[in-house]
mmCIF file of C-alpha atoms in Angstrom:
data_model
loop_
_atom_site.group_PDB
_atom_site.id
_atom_site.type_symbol
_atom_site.label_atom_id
_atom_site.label_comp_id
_atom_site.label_asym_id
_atom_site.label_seq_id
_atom_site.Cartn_x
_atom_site.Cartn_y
_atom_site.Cartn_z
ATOM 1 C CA UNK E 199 56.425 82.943 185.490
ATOM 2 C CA UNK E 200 59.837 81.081 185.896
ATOM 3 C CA UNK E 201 58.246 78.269 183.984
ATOM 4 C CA UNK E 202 57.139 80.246 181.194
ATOM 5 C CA UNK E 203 60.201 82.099 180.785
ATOM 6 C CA UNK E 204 62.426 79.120 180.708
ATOM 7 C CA UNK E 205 60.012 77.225 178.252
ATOM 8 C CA UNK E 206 60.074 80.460 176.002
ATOM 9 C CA UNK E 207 64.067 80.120 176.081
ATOM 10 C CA UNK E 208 64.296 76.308 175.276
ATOM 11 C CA UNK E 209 61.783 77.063 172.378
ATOM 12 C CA UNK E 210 63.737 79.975 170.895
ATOM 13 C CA UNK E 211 66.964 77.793 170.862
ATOM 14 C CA UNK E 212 65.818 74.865 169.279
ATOM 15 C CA UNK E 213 64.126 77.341 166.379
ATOM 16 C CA UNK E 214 66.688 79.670 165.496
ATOM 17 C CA UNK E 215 69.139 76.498 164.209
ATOM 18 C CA UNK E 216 65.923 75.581 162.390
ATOM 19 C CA UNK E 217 65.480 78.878 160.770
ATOM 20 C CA UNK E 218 69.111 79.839 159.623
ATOM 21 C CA UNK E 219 69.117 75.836 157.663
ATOM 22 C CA UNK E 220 66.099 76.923 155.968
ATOM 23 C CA UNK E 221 67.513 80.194 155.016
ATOM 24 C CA UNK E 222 70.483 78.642 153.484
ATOM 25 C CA UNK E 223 68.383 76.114 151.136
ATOM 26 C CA UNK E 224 66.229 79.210 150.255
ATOM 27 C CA UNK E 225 69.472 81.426 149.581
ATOM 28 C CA UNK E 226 72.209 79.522 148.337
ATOM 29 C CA UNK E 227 75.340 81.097 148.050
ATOM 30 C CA UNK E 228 76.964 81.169 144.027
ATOM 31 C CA UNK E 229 80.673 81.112 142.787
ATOM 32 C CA UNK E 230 81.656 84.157 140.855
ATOM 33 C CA UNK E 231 81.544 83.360 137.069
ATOM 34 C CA UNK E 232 84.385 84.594 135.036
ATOM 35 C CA UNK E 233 84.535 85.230 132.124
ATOM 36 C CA UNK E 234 86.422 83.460 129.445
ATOM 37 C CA UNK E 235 88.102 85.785 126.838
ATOM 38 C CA UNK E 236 88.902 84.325 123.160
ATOM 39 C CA UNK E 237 92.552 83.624 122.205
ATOM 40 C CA UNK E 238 92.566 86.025 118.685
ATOM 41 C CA UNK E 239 93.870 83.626 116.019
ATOM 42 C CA UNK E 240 95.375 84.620 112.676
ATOM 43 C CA UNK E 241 93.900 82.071 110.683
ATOM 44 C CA UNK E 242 92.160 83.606 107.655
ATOM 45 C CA UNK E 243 91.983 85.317 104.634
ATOM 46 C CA UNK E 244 91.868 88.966 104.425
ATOM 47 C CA UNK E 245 92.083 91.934 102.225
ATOM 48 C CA UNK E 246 92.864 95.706 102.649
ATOM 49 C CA UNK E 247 94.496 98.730 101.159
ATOM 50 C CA UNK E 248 98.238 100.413 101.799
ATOM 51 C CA UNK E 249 99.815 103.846 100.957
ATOM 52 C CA UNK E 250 103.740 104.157 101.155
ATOM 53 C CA UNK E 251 107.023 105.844 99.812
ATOM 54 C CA UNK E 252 109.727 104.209 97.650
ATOM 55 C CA UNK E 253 112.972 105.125 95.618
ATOM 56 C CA UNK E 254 116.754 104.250 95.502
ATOM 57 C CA UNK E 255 118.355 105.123 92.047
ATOM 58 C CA UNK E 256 118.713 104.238 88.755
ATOM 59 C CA UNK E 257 121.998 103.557 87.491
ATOM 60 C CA UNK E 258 122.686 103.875 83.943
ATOM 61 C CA UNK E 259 125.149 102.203 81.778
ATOM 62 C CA UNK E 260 125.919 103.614 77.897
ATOM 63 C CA UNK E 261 127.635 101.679 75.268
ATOM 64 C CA UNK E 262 128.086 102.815 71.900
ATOM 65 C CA UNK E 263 129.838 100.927 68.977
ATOM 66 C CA UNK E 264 130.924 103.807 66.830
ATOM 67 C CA UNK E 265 132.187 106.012 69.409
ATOM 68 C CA UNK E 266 133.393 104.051 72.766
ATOM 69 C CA UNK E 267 134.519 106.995 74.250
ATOM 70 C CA UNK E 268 130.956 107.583 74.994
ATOM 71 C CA UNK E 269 130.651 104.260 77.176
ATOM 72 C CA UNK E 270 130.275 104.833 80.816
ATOM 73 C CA UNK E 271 127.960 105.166 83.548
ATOM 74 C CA UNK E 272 125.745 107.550 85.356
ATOM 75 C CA UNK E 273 123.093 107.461 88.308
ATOM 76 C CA UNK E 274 120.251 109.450 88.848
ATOM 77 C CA UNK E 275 118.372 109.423 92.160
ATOM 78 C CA UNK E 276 113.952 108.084 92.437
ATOM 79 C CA UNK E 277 111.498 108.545 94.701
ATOM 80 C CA UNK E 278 108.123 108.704 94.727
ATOM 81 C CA UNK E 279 104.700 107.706 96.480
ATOM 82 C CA UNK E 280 102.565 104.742 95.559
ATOM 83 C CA UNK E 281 99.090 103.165 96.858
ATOM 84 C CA UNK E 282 97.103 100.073 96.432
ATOM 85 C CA UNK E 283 95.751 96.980 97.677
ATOM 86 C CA UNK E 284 96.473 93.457 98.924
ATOM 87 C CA UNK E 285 94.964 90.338 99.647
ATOM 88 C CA UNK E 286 96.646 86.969 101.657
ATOM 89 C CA UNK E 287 95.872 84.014 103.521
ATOM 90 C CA UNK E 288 97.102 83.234 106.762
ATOM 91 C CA UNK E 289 97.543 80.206 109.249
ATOM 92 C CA UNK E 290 98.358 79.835 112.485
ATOM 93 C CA UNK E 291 99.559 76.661 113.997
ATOM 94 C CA UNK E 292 98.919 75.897 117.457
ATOM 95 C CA UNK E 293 102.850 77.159 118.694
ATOM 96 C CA UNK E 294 101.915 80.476 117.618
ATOM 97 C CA UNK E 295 103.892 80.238 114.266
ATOM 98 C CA UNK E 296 102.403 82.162 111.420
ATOM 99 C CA UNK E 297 102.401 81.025 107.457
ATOM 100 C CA UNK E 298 100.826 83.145 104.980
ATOM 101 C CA UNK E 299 100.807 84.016 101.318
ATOM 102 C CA UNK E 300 100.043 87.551 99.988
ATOM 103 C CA UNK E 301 99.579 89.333 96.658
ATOM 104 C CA UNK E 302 99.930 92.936 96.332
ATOM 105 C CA UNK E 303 99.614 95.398 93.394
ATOM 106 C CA UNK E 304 100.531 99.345 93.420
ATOM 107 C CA UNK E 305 100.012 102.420 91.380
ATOM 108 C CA UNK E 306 103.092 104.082 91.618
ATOM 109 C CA UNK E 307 104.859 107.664 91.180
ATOM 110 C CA UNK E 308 108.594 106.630 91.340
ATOM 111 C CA UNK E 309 110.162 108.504 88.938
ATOM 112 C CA UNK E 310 114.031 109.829 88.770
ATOM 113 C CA UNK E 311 115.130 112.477 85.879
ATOM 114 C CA UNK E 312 118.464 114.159 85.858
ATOM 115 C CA UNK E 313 120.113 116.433 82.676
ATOM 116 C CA UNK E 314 123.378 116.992 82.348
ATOM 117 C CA UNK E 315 125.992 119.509 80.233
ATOM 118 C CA UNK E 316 128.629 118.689 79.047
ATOM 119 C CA UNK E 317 130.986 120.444 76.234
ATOM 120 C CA UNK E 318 127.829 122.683 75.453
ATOM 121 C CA UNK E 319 125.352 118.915 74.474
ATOM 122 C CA UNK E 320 123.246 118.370 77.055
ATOM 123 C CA UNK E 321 122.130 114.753 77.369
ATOM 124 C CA UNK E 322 119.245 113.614 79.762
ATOM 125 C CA UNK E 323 118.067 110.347 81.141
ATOM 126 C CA UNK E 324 114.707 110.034 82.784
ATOM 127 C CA UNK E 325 113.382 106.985 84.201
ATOM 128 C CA UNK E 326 109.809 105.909 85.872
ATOM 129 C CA UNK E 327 107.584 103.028 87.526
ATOM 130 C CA UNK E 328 104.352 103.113 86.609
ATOM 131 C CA UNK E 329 102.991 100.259 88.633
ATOM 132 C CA UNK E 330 104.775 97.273 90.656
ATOM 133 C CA UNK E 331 103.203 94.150 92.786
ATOM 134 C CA UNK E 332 104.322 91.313 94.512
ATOM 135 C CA UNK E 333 103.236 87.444 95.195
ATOM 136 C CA UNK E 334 105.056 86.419 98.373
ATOM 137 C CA UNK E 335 105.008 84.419 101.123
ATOM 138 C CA UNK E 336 105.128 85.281 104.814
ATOM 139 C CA UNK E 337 106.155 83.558 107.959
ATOM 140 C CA UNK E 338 105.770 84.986 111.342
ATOM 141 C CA UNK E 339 105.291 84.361 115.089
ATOM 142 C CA UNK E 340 102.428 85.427 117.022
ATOM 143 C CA UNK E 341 101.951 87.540 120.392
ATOM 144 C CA UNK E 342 98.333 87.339 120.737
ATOM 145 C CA UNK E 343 97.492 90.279 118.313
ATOM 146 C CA UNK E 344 100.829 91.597 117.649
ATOM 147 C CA UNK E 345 102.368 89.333 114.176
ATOM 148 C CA UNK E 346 105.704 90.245 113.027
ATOM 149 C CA UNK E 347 106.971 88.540 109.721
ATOM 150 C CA UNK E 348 109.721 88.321 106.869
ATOM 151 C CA UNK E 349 108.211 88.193 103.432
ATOM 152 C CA UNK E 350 109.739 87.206 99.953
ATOM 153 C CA UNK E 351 109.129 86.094 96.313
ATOM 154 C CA UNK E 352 108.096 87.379 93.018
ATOM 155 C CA UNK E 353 107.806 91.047 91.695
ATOM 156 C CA UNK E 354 107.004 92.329 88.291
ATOM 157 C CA UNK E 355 106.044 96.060 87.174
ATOM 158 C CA UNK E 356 105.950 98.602 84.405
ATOM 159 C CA UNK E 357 109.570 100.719 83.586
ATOM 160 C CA UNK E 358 109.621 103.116 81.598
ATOM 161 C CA UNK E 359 113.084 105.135 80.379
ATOM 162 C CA UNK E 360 114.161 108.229 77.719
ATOM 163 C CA UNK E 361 117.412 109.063 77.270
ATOM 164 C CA UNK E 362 118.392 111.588 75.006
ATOM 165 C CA UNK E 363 121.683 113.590 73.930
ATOM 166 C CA UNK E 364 120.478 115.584 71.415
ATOM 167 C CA UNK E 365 121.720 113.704 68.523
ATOM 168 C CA UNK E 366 120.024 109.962 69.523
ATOM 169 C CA UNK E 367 117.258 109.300 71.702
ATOM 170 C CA UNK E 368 116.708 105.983 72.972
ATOM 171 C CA UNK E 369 113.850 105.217 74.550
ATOM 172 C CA UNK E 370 111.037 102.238 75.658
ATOM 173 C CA UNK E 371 108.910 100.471 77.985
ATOM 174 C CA UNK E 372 108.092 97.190 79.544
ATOM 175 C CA UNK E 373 107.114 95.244 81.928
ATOM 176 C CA UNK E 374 110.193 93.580 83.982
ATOM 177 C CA UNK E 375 110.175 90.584 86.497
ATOM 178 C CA UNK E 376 112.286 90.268 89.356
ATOM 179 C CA UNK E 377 112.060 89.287 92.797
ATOM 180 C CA UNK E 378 111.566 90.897 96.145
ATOM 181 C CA UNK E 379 112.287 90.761 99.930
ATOM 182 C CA UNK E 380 111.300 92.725 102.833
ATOM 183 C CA UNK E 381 110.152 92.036 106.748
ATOM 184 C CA UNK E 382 106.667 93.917 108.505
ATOM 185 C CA UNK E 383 104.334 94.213 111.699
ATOM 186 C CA UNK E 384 100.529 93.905 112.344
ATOM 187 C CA UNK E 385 98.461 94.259 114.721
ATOM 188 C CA UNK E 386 94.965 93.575 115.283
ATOM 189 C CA UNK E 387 93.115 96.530 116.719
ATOM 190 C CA UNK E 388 89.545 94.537 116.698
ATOM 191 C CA UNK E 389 88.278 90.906 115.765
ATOM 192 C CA UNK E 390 88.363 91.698 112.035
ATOM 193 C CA UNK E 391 90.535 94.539 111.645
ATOM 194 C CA UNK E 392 94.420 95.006 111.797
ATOM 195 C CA UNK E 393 96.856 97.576 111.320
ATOM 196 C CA UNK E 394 100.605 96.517 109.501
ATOM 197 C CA UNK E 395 103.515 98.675 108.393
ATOM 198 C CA UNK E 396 106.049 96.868 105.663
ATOM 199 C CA UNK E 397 109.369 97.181 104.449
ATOM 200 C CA UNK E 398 110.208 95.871 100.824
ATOM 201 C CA UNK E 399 113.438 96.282 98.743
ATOM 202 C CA UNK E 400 112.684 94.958 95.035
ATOM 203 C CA UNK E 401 114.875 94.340 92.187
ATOM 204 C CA UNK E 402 113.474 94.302 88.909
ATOM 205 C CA UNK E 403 115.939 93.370 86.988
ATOM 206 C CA UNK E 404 117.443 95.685 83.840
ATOM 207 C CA UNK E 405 116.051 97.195 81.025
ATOM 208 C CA UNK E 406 117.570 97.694 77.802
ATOM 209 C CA UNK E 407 117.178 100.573 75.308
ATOM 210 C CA UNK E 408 119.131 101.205 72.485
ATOM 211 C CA UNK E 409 119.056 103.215 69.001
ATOM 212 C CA UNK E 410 119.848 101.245 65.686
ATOM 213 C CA UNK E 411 120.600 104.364 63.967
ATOM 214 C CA UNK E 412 123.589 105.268 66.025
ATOM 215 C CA UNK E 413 124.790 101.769 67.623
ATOM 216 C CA UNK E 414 124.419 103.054 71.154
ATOM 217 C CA UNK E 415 122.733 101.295 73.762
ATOM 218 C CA UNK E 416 121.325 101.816 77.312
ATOM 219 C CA UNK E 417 121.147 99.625 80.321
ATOM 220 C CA UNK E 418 118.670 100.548 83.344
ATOM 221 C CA UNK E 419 118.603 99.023 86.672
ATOM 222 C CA UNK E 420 115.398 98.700 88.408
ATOM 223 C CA UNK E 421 116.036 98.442 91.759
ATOM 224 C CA UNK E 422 114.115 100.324 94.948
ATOM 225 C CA UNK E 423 113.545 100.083 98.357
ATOM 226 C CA UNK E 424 109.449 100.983 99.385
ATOM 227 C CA UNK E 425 107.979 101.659 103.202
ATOM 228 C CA UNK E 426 104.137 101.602 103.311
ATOM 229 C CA UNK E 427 101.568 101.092 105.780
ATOM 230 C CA UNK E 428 98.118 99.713 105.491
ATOM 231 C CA UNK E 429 94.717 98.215 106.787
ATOM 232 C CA UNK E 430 93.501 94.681 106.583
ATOM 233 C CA UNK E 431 89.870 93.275 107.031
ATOM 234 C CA UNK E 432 90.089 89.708 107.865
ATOM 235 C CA UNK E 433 87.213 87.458 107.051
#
């Protein structure tokens, strides 16, 4: 019995090393894989739509050749909404700086009016923007998905002015050039989508109206500042 039991023994040892090598070639242990998560990058082009608010004022100047006691100056406060779209091209370079260009284009309701008496003649000046864009460039720096930027260059738009005293009107419209410069954030909320808010101040340049009849003459300054927010799809 002694023999047996001490046989039994010696057999069990020399299995169970046996046993746990062939478990671990059956069941090799794996290293966790983790995942690798994409760096967002800028690079692209893109195009969206924006809503905002703009306004400053309009300052008039009046000359008249017959009667310069009539020269002088007035200003009359704008504001008004606007909406549109955009479009741009962006690239980012591999120390996070961002350059871009982007066009924009707006139809707008900034508008000032203002009448005044004076000596029982009332005279009133009304001015208005019927649509404004932009072609500028932008240059940023990039925290993953968060892109703040300055932004500058061209402007044009449509002004239109009336100003009337009861004996002359002089009135007109065109469309004025000018430049503009501003700074904004964005932020991408998904792989193709971001989110930016902008603000623009943009000088148009003057306008000139005048009435041959009378010899008087009217000088508008078309400058605003505009806030607006918007949403980009980038391709």
């Amino acid at each position: 019995m002694k023999r047996l039991l001490i046989t039994s023994a010696i057999a069990l040892a020399i299995a169970a090393p046996a046993s746990a090598a062939d478990l671990s070639a059956r069941y090799p242990v794996k290293a966790a894989v983790v995942p690798i998560v994409p760096v967002f990058s800028w690079t692209g082009f893109y195009i969206g739509a924006n809503a905002g608010f703009g306004g400053d004022k309009y300052e008039y100047t009046f000359a008249s050749v017959p009667n310069p006691g009539n020269n002088g100056s007035q200003s009359v406060n704008s504001s008004g909404f606007f909406a549109g779209g955009q479009a741009g091209y962006n690239y980012q370079f591999g120390n996070n700086v961002v350059l871009g260009v982007e066009t924009d284009i707006q139809w707008s309701g900034i508008e000032g009016n203002s009448t005044t008496t004076t000596l029982g003649s009332a005279t009133s000046l009304k001015s208005s923007l019927d649509y404004f864009g932009t072609v500028r460039a932008r240059a940023g720096y990039a925290f993953d998905r968060f892109l703040p930027y300055v932004t500058g260059g061209f402007a044009y738009g449509e002004s239109k002015s009336s100003i009337s005293n009861g004996l002359s009107t002089a009135e007109g419209s065109g469309v004025k050039t000018g430049w503009t410069i501003g700074a904004g954030a964005e932020y991408a909320f998904a792989n193709n989508w971001t989110f930016k808010t902008e603000y623009l101040y943009v000088d148009l340049d003057n306008s000139t109206y005048g009435s041959a009849l009378t010899g008087t003459s009217v000088n508008v300054d078309n400058k605003f500042h505009t806030v607006k927010a918007g949403i980009n799809y980038k391709f």
